[in-house]
Short mmCIF file of C-alpha atoms in Angstrom, two decimals:
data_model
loop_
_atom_site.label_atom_id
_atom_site.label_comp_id
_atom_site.label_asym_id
_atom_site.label_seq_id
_atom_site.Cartn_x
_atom_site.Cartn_y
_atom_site.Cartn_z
CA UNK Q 1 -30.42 29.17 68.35
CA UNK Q 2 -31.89 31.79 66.02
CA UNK Q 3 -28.60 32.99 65.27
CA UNK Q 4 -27.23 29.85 63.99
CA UNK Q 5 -30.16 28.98 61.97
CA UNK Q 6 -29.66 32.15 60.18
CA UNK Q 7 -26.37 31.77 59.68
CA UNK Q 8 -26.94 28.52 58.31
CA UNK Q 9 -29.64 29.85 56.09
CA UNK Q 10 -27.51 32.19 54.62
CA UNK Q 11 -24.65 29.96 53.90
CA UNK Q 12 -27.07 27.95 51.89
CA UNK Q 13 -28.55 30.77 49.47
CA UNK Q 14 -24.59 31.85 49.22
CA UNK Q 15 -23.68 28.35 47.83
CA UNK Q 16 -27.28 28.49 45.61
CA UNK Q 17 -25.88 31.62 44.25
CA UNK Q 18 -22.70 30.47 43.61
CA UNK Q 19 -23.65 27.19 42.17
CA UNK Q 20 -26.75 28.57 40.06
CA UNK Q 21 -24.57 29.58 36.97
CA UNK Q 22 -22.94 26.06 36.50
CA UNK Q 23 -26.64 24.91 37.37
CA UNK Q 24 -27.58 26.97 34.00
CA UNK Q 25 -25.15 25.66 32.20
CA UNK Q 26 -26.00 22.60 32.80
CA UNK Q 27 -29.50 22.97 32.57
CA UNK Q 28 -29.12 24.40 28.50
CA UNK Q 29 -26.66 21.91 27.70
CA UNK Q 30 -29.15 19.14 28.73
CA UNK Q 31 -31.44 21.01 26.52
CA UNK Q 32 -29.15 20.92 23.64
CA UNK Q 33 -29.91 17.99 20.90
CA UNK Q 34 -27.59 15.03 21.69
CA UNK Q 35 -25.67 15.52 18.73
CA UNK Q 36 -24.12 19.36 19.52
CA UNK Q 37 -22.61 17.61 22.59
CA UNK Q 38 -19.25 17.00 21.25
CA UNK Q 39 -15.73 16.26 22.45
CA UNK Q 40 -13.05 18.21 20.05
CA UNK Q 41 -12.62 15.08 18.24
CA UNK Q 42 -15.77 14.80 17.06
CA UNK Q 43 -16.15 18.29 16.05
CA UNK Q 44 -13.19 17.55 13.72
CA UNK Q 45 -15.49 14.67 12.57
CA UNK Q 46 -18.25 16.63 12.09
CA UNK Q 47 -16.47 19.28 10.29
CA UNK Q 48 -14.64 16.24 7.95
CA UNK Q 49 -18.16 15.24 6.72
CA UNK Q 50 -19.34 19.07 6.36
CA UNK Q 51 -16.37 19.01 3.66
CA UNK Q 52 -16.67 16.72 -0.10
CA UNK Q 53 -14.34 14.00 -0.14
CA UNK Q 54 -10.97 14.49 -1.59
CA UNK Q 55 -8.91 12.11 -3.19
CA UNK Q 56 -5.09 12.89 -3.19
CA UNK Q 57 -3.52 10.04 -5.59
CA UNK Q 58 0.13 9.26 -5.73
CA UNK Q 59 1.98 6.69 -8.10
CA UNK Q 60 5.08 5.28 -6.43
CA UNK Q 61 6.83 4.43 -10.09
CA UNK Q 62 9.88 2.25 -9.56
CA UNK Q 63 12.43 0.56 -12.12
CA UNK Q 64 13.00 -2.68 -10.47
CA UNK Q 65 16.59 -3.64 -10.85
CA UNK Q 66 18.51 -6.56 -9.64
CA UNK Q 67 20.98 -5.12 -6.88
CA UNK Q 68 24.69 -6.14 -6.65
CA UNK Q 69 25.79 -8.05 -3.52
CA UNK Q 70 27.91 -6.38 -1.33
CA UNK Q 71 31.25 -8.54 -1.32
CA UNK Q 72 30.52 -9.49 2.20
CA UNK Q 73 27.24 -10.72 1.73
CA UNK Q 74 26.15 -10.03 5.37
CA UNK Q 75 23.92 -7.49 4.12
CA UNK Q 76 21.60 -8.53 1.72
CA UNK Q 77 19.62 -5.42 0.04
CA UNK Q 78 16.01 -5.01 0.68
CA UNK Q 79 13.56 -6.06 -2.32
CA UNK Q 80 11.29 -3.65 -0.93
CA UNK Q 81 13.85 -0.79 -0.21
CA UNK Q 82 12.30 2.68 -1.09
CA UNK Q 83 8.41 1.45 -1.39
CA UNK Q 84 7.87 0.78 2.24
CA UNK Q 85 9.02 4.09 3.04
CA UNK Q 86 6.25 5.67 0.53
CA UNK Q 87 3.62 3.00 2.16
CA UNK Q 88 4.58 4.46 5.47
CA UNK Q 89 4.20 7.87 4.50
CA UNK Q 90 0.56 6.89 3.27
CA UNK Q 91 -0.48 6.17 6.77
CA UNK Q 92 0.59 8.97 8.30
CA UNK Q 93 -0.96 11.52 5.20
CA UNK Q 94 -3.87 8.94 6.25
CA UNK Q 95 -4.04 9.65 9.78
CA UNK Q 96 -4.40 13.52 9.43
CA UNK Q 97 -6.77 12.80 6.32
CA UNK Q 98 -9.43 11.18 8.30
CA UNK Q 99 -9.85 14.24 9.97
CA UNK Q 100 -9.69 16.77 7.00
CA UNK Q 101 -11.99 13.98 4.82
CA UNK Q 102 -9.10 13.79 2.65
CA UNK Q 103 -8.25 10.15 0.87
CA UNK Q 104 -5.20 9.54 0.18
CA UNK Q 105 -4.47 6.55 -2.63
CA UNK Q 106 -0.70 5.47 -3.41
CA UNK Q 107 -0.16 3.73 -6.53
CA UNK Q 108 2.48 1.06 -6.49
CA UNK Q 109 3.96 0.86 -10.17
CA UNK Q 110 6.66 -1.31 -10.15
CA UNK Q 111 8.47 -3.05 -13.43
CA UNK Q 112 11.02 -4.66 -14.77
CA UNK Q 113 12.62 -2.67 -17.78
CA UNK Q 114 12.81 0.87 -18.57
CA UNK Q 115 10.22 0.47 -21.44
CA UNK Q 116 8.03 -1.14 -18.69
CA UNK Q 117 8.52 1.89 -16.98
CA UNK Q 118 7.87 4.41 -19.28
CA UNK Q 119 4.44 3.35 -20.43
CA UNK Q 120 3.05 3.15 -17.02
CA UNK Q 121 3.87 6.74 -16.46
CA UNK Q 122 1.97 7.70 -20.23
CA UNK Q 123 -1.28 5.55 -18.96
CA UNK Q 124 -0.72 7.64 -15.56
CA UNK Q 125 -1.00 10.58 -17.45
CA UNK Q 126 -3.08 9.83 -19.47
CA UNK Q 127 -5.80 9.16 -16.31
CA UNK Q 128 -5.00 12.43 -15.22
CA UNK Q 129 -2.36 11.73 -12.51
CA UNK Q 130 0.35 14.40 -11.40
CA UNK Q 131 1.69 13.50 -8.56
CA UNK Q 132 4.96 11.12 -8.77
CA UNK Q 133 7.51 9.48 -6.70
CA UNK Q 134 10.64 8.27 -8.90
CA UNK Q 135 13.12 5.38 -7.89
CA UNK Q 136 14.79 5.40 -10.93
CA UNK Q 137 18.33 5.64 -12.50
CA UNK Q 138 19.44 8.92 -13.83
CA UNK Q 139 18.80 8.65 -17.55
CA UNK Q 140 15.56 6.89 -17.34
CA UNK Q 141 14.49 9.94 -14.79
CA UNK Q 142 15.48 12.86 -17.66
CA UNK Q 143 13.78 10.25 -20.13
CA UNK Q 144 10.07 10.72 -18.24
CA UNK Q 145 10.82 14.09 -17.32
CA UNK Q 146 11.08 15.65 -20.70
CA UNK Q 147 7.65 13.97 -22.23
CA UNK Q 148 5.98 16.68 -23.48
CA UNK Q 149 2.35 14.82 -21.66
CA UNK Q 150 4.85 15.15 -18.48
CA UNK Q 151 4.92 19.02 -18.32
CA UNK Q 152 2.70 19.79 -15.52
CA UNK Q 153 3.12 16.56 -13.40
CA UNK Q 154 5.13 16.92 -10.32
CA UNK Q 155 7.85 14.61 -10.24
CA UNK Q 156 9.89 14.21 -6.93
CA UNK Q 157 13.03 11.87 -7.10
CA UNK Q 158 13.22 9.79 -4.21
CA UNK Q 159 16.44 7.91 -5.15
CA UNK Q 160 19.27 9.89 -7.00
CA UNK Q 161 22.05 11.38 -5.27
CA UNK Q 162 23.61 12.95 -8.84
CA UNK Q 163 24.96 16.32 -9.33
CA UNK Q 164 24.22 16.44 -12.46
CA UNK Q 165 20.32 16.48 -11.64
CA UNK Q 166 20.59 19.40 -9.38
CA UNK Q 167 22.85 20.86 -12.33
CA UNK Q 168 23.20 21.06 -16.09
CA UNK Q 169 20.46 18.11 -16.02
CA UNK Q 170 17.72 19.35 -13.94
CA UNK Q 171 14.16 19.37 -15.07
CA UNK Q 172 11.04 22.26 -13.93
CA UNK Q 173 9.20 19.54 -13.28
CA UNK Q 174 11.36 17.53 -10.88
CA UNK Q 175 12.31 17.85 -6.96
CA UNK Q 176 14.49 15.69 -5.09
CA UNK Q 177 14.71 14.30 -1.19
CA UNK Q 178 17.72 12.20 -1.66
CA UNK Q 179 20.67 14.50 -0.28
CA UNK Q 180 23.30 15.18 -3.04
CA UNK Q 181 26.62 13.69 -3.37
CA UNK Q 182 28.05 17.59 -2.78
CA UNK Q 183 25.52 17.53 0.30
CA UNK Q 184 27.27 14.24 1.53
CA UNK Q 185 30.97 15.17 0.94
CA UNK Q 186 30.37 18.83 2.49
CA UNK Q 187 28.98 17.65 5.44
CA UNK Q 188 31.59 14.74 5.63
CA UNK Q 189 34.23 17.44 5.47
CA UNK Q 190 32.79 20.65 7.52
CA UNK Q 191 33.13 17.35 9.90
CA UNK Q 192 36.81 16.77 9.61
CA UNK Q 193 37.43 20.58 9.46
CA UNK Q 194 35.86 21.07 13.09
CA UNK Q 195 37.88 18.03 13.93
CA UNK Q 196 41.39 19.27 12.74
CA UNK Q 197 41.79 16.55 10.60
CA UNK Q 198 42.70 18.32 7.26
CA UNK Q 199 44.74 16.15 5.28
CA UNK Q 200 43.03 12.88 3.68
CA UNK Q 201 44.18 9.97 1.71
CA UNK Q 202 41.07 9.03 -0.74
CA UNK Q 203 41.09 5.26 -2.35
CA UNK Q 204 38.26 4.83 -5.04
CA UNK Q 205 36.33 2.22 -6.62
CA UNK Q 206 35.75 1.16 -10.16
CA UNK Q 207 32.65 1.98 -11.27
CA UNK Q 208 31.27 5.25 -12.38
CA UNK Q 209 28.92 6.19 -9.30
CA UNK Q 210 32.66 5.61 -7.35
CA UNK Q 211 33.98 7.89 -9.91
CA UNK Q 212 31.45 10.52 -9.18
CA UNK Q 213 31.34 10.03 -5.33
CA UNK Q 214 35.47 10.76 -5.33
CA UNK Q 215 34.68 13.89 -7.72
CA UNK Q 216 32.29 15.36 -4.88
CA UNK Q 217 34.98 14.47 -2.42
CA UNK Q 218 38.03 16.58 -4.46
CA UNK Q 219 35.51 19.37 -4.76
CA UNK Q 220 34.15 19.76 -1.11
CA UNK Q 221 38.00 19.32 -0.23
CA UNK Q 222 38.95 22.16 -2.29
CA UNK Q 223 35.94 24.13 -0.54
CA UNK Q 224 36.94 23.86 2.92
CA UNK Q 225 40.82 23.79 2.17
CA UNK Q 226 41.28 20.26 3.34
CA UNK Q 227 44.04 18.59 2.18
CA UNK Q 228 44.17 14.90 -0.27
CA UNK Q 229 47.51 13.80 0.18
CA UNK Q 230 47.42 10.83 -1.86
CA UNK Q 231 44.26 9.93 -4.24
CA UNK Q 232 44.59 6.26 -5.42
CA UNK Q 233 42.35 3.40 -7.25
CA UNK Q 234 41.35 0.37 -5.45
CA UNK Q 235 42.81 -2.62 -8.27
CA UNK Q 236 42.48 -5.64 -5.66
CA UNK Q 237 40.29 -8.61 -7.18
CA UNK Q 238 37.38 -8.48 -4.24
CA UNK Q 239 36.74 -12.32 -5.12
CA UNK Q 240 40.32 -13.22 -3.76
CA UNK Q 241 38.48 -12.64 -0.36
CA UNK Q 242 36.25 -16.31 -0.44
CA UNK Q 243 39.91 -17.75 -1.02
CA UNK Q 244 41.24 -19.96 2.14
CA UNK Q 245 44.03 -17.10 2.74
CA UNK Q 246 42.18 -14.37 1.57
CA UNK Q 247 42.29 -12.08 4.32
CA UNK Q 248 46.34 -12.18 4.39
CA UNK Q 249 46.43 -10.86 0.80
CA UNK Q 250 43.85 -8.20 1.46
CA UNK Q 251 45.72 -7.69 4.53
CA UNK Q 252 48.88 -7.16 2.43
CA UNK Q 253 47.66 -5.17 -0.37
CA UNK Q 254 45.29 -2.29 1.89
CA UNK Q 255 48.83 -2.08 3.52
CA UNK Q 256 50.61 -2.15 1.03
CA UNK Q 257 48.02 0.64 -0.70
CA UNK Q 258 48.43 3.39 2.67
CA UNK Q 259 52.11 2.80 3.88
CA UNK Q 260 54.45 6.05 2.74
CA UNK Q 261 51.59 8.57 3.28
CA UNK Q 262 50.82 10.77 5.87
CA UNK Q 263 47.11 11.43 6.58
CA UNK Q 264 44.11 11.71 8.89
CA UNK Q 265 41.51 10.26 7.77
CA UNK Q 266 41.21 7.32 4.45
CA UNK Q 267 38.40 8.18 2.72
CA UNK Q 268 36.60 5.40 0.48
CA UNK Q 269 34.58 6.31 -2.17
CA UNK Q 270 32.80 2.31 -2.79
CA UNK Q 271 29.33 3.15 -3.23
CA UNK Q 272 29.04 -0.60 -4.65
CA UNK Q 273 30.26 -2.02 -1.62
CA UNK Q 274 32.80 -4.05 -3.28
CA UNK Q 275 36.00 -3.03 -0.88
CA UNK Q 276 35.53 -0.58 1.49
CA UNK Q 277 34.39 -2.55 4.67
CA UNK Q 278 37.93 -4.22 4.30
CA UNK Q 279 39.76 -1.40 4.62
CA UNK Q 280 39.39 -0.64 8.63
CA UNK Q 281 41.95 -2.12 10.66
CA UNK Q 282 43.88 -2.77 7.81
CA UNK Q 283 45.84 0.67 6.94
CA UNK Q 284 49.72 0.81 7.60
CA UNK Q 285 49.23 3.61 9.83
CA UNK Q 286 46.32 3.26 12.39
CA UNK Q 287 43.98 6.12 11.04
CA UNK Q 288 39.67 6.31 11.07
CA UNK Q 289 37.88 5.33 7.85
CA UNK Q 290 35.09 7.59 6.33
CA UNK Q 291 32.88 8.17 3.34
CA UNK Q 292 31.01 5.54 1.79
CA UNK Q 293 32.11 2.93 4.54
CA UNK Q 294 33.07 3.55 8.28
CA UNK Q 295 31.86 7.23 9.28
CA UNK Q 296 29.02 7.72 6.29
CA UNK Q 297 26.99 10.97 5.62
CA UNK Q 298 23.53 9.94 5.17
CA UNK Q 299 20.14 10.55 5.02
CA UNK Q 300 19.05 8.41 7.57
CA UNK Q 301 20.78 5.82 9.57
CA UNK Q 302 19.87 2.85 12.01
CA UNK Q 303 21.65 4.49 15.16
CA UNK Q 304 19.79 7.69 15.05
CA UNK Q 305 17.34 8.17 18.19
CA UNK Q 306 16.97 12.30 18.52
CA UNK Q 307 14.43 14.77 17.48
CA UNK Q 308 11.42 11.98 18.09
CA UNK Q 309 12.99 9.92 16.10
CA UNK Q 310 12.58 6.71 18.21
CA UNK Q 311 8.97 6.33 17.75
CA UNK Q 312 9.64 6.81 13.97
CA UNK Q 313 12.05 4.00 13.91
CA UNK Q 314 9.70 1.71 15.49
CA UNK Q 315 6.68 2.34 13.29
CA UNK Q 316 9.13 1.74 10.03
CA UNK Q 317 10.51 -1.73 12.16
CA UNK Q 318 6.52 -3.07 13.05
CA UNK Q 319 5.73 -2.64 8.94
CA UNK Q 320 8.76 -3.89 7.25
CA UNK Q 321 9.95 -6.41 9.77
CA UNK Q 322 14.23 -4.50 9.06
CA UNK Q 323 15.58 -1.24 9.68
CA UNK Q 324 14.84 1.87 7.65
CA UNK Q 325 17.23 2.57 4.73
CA UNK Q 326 18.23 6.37 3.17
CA UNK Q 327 16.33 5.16 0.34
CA UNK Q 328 13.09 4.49 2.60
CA UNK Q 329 13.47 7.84 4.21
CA UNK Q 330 13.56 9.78 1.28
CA UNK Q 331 10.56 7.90 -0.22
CA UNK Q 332 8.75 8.54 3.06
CA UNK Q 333 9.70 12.46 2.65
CA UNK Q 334 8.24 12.55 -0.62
CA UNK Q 335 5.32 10.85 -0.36
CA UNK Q 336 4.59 13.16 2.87
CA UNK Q 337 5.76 16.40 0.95
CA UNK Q 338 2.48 15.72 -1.10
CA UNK Q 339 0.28 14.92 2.05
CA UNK Q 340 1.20 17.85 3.96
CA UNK Q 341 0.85 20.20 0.80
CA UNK Q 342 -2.89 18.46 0.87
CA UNK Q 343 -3.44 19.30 4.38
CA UNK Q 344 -1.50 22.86 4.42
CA UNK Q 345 -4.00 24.09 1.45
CA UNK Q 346 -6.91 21.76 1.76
CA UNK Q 347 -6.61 20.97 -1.84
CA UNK Q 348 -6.39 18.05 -3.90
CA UNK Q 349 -5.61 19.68 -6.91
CA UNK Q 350 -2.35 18.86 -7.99
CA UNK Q 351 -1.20 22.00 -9.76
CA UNK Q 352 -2.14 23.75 -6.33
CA UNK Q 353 0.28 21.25 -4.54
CA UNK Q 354 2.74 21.50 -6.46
CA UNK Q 355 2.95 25.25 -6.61
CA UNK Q 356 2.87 24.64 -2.43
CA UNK Q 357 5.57 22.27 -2.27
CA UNK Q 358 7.44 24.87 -4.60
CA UNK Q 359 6.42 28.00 -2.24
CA UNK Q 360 8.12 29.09 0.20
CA UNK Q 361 5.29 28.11 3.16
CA UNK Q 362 6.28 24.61 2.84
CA UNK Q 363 8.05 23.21 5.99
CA UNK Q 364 8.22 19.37 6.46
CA UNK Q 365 8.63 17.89 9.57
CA UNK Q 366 11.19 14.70 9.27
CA UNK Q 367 12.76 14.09 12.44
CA UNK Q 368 16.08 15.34 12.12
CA UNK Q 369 15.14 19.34 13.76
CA UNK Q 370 14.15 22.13 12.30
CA UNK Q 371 11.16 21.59 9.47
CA UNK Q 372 12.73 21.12 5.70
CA UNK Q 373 11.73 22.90 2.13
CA UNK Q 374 13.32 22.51 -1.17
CA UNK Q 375 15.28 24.82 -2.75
CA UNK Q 376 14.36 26.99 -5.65
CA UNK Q 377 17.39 27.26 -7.71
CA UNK Q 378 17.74 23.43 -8.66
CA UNK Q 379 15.02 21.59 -6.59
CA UNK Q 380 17.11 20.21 -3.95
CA UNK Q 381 15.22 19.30 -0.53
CA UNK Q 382 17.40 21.15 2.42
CA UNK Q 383 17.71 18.67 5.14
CA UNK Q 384 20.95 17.91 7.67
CA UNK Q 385 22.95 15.05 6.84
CA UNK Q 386 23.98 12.42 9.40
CA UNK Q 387 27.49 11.06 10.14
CA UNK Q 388 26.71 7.65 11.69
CA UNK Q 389 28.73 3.86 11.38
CA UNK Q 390 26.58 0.55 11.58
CA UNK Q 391 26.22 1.56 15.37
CA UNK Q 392 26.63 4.93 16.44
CA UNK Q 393 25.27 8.51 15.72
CA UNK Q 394 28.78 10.22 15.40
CA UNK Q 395 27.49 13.95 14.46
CA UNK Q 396 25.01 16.06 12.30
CA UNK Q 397 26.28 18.29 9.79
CA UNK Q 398 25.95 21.49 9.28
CA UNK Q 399 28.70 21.70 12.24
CA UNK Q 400 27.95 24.55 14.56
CA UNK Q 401 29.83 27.40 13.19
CA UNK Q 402 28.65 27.31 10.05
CA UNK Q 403 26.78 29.76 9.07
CA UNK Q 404 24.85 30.95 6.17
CA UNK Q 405 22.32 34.09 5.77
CA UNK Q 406 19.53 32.12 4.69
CA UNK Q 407 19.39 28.47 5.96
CA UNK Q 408 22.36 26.77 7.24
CA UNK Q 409 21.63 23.52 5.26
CA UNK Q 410 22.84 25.67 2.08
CA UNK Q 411 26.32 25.53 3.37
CA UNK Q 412 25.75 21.85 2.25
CA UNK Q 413 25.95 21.14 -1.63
CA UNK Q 414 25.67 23.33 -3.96
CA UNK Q 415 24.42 27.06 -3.42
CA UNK Q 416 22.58 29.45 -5.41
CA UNK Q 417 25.63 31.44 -6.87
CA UNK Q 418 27.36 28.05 -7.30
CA UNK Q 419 24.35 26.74 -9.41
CA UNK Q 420 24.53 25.26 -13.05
CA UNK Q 421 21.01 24.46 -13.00
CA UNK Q 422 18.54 26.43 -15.45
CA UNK Q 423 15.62 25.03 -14.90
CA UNK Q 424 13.91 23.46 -18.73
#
C-alpha cells in the first residue's frame, strides 16, 4: 500500500514539474496589461497607428470618347472600360494599406475633349499631384507628357498599344502596361512557329490602327521567318451585312478574297471590329483565323482561369456586373504598380515611387506567373501575352523554347539592341 502511494506521489510532482513552466507562462501573461495580449493581426494594427498617416493619391485621367460599334453589335463596349479596373486596384492597394496606415485616394478625371483634358492635368499639378494613370489617344498622351509643369510626374499609360511610344515617341516621364502591338504579333507568331504553321495569308482593315496592327504583323513575320503568302485589303462595304441577303455576299466576297492561295493560318488585322468576326467559316480553303479576331494575343481575356486567376475574375465580375477587358487589366496594373511601390518602400513620396517602379526591385504580381517589371530602355511593362478566342485559353506566349538571357518576356516586342527609344 505504501508502495503505491509513493508511486502515486511521485507521478504527481513529475507532472507539477512538467506543467510548472506553461504554469509560468501563464501566470506572467495574466500579469501582462490587457492590451500587450495580441493576436498578429493586431500587432500589425498596433504598429499601423505607431506610423503617421500616409496619403498615396492617384488621378485616373481619361479622354472620354464615343466608341465605334462593332459591325455585329453583339458586343456593346463598356462606358466604364479601363476605370473599373483602376477602382479595383484601389481596393486591393487599400487592403494592404490598412495595415501599413497608408491611404490610398484615386482621382477619377474624366472629360469630354482633349482641352478638357489637358487642364485637369495643369490643376493636378498644380496641387502637387504626380502620380497618373492615362487612357488617352496617342497624341494627346505626348501632348501632357512634354509640359514642362509635367517633368517630374509619373505618368503610366494604361491604354496605348503604339510602337511609336515605346520608340522614336517615348517620353522619361511615361511607362506603359498595355502590351505593344510588336508584343502581340511576336507572341501571335512564336505561336504559329511552335505550331509549324509558317506561311500566313494577312487581310487588313481600313483605318490607321489596322494599318499599324498589319505593320507589327510583317515585322514579327520577318523575325521568326514565317512566311505572308498573300497580304490583301479588306474593300467589302460592312453595312451590306443588315441587308436581307447579306450573308451570301459576304459569303461570296471572303471567298472570293482567300481562294488561289495557299496558307495556314488568315490573319486579320481589324482592330475596329468592322470585318473580322465574318471571316471564320467563310475562307475557300478551311484554315484557323488569328490576330485581332479568332485566336487574339491579349492582355487579359475572359477564358483565363490559371495562376489564381479565378478569384481575380470574380472580384472584377461582383464590382462591374461584365467581364474584365485588356483595357481594365492594364488600368488595374497601373494603379497597383503605384500601391505596391507604396508598400515596398513605405513611402508616399512620389519621386521615391517612381524611382521604385523604375528600379529594378519592382516585381508585380498580376496573375499570369512569374511577378512583372518594366523595362528600362523604353518603359515597356514585361508581362506574357495570352492567346485566347471568346471561349478558350489556347496558349501563353513566350512558347517554351524561347529563350532569352535576361527575361524571357523580352523575346516579345521590341528588345534593347532593337530600341529606337531615347528617352526626352
Amino acid at each position: 500500500m505504501w508502495r503505491g502511494m509513493r508511486r502515486k506521489h511521485m507521478s504527481w510532482i513529475k507532472h507539477a514539474r512538467n506543467a510548472a513552466p506553461a504554469l509560468t507562462i501563464l501566470t506572467c501573461l495574466a500579469a501582462l496589461p490587457a492590451g500587450e495580449m495580441l493576436t498578429p493581426r493586431a500587432a500589425m494594427a498596433q504598429d499601423a497607428a505607431a506610423t503617421p498617416e500616409q496619403t498615396i493619391r492617384i488621378v485616373y485621367l481619361e479622354l472620354h470618347e464615343t466608341r465605334r460599334w462593332p459591325s455585329t453589335w453583339l458586343d456593346q463596349p463598356p462606358a466604364d472600360e479601363g476605370v473599373e479596373g483602376a477602382r479595383l486596384a484601389l481596393r486591393d492597394n487599400a487592403t494592404t494599406g490598412r495595415f501599413l496606415n497608408q491611404n490610398y485616394v484615386l482621382d477619377e478625371q474624366i472629360h469630354p475633349t482633349p482641352e478638357a483634358v489637358i487642364q485637369a492635368f495643369k490643376d493636378r499639378l498644380k496641387a502637387g499631384d504626380r502620380n497618373f494613370v492615362l487612357s488617352v489617344p496617342p497624341d494627346l498622351l505626348l501632348r501632357l507628357a512634354s509640359l514642362p509643369e509635367a517633368k517630374d510626374a509619373l505618368l503610366i499609360d494604361a491604354k496605348l498599344p503604339d510602337d511609336r511610344l515605346r520608340g522614336a515617341d517615348c517620353r522619361h516621364n511615361v511607362l506603359h502596361t498595355m502590351p505593344s502591338r510588336a508584343m502581340l504579333a511576336d507572341a501571335l507568331m512564336q505561336y504559329l512557329t511552335v505550331k509549324n504553321w509558317h506561311h500566313v495569308m494577312l487581310v487588313s482593315g481600313k483605318t490607321p490602327d489596322d494599318a499599324l496592327y498589319a505593320e507589327a504583323i510583317r515585322r514579327s513575320a520577318k523575325k521568326f521567318q514565317i512566311r505572308i503568302v498573300a497580304d490583301r485589303p479588306w474593300t467589302f462595304n460592312p453595312a451590306t451585312q443588315q441587308a436581307d441577303t447579306g450573308h451570301f455576299q459576304i459569303n461570296t466576297e471572303v471567298s472570293r478574297l482567300t481562294q488561289d492561295v495557299d496558307y495556314d493560318v488568315l490573319i486579320v488585322a481589324d482592330e475596329a471590329g468592322n470585318f473580322g468576326d465574318s471571316l471564320s467559316y467563310r475562307t475557300n480553303t478551311p484554315r484557323p483565323v488569328a490576330g485581332t479576331q479568332g485566336m487574339v494575343p491579349e492582355a487579359w481575356a475572359r477564358p483565363f482561369d490559371e495562376y489564381a486567376s479565378t478569384q481575380f475574375q470574380s472580384r472584377f465580375l461582383k464590382l462591374a456586373h461584365r467581364w474584365m477587358t485588356s483595357l481594365d487589366y492594364s488600368a488595374w496594373m497601373a494603379v497597383r504598380s503605384f500601391g505596391e511601390a507604396a508598400t515596398r518602400t513605405g513611402q508616399s513620396d512620389p519621386a521615391k515611387l517612381a524611382a521604385y517602379i523604375r528600379g529594378d526591385s519592382f516585381a508585380l504580381a498580376a496573375y499570369k506567373g512569374p511577378p512583372l517589371n518594366f523595362r528600362p530602355w523604353d518603359g515597356q511593362l514585361r508581362q506574357p501575352v495570352l492567346l485566347a478566342d471568346d471561349r478558350s485559353l489556347i496558349s501563353i506566349s513566350p512558347q517554351p523554347g524561347f529563350l532569352h538571357q535576361f527575361y524571357e518576356t523580352d523575346t516579345l516586342g521590341i528588345d534593347r539592341p532593337e530600341s529606337t527609344c531615347h528617352m526626352q
